[in-house]
Amino acid sequence: MVFLGSFQVFRTLVIIGAVGIIYVAAFHLWALQRVFLGPLNPKYTTLEEINAREIFCLAPLALLVMAVGVWPMPVLDLMNASMVRLVDLVKAVI
């Protein structure tokens, strides 16, 4: 949302920032793959995989994160009144 809002004013800086974020995300995923998806340590072969209870606890959280990522307006509407008040306070100080 920051990039969309500032693209019209700071076009070059937004493009540089977006390319930088994409580069860092790609490097981060590459590093995570090397760390977590390497050969399995033999001492961890006896550990169980995720069970139904853990999936039951994590699934609602994952759905909530995806829903807010796709449709953030309910959260933004909750913050709107306090953000308007904060902007008014900052304007009064400046």
Short mmCIF file of C-alpha atoms in Angstrom, two decimals:
data_model
loop_
_atom_site.label_atom_id
_atom_site.label_comp_id
_atom_site.label_asym_id
_atom_site.label_seq_id
_atom_site.Cartn_x
_atom_site.Cartn_y
_atom_site.Cartn_z
CA MET A 1 0.00 0.00 0.00
CA VAL A 2 2.94 2.31 0.64
CA PHE A 3 4.32 1.68 -2.81
CA LEU A 4 0.94 2.32 -4.43
CA GLY A 5 0.51 5.56 -2.53
CA SER A 6 3.96 6.93 -3.25
CA PHE A 7 4.37 5.74 -6.85
CA GLN A 8 2.96 8.90 -8.42
CA VAL A 9 5.32 11.17 -6.47
CA PHE A 10 8.53 9.12 -6.12
CA ARG A 11 8.37 6.86 -9.16
CA THR A 12 12.11 6.07 -9.39
CA LEU A 13 12.55 5.46 -5.67
CA VAL A 14 9.50 3.18 -5.55
CA ILE A 15 10.82 1.10 -8.45
CA ILE A 16 14.24 0.80 -6.78
CA GLY A 17 12.59 -0.13 -3.48
CA ALA A 18 10.32 -2.73 -5.08
CA VAL A 19 13.23 -4.34 -6.93
CA GLY A 20 15.21 -4.37 -3.69
CA ILE A 21 12.38 -6.06 -1.80
CA ILE A 22 12.01 -8.69 -4.53
CA TYR A 23 15.78 -9.34 -4.47
CA VAL A 24 15.85 -9.65 -0.66
CA ALA A 25 12.80 -11.95 -0.66
CA ALA A 26 14.40 -14.22 -3.27
CA PHE A 27 17.66 -14.36 -1.31
CA HIS A 28 15.79 -15.02 1.91
CA LEU A 29 13.85 -17.91 0.37
CA TRP A 30 17.07 -19.32 -1.09
CA ALA A 31 18.74 -19.15 2.34
CA LEU A 32 15.75 -20.74 4.09
CA GLN A 33 15.78 -23.56 1.57
CA ARG A 34 19.45 -24.22 2.29
CA VAL A 35 18.96 -24.15 6.06
CA PHE A 36 15.67 -26.00 6.52
CA LEU A 37 15.47 -28.30 3.52
CA GLY A 38 18.94 -29.76 3.59
CA PRO A 39 19.72 -33.36 4.52
CA LEU A 40 17.90 -34.60 7.63
CA ASN A 41 19.92 -34.95 10.78
CA PRO A 42 19.71 -38.61 11.89
CA LYS A 43 18.86 -37.70 15.48
CA TYR A 44 15.53 -36.20 14.29
CA THR A 45 14.28 -39.26 12.38
CA THR A 46 12.13 -40.38 15.33
CA LEU A 47 10.09 -37.15 15.50
CA GLU A 48 6.48 -37.33 14.35
CA GLU A 49 5.00 -35.25 11.57
CA ILE A 50 2.29 -32.69 12.28
CA ASN A 51 -0.84 -34.31 13.75
CA ALA A 52 -4.54 -33.43 13.50
CA ARG A 53 -4.60 -31.46 16.76
CA GLU A 54 -1.81 -29.16 15.56
CA ILE A 55 -3.52 -28.68 12.19
CA PHE A 56 -6.78 -27.90 14.03
CA CYS A 57 -5.00 -25.15 16.00
CA LEU A 58 -3.05 -23.69 13.08
CA ALA A 59 -5.67 -23.78 10.31
CA PRO A 60 -7.88 -20.94 11.66
CA LEU A 61 -4.83 -18.73 12.17
CA ALA A 62 -3.58 -19.44 8.67
CA LEU A 63 -7.02 -18.70 7.19
CA LEU A 64 -7.23 -15.45 9.16
CA VAL A 65 -3.80 -14.33 7.95
CA MET A 66 -4.70 -15.11 4.34
CA ALA A 67 -8.09 -13.39 4.63
CA VAL A 68 -6.58 -10.21 6.06
CA GLY A 69 -3.88 -10.30 3.39
CA VAL A 70 -6.43 -10.55 0.59
CA TRP A 71 -9.10 -8.27 2.10
CA PRO A 72 -7.56 -5.87 4.70
CA MET A 73 -10.45 -3.38 4.82
CA PRO A 74 -12.05 -4.65 8.07
CA VAL A 75 -8.77 -4.16 9.92
CA LEU A 76 -8.12 -0.81 8.24
CA ASP A 77 -11.64 0.35 9.08
CA LEU A 78 -11.01 -0.53 12.73
CA MET A 79 -7.88 1.63 12.73
CA ASN A 80 -9.36 4.50 10.73
CA ALA A 81 -10.79 6.58 13.60
CA SER A 82 -7.62 6.43 15.68
CA MET A 83 -5.42 7.17 12.67
CA VAL A 84 -7.50 10.22 11.75
CA ARG A 85 -7.17 11.43 15.34
CA LEU A 86 -3.41 10.83 15.29
CA VAL A 87 -3.03 12.74 12.01
CA ASP A 88 -4.99 15.64 13.48
CA LEU A 89 -2.73 15.68 16.54
CA VAL A 90 0.41 15.67 14.41
CA LYS A 91 -0.98 18.47 12.23
CA ALA A 92 -1.69 20.52 15.36
CA VAL A 93 1.91 20.13 16.55
CA ILE A 94 3.41 21.02 13.18
#
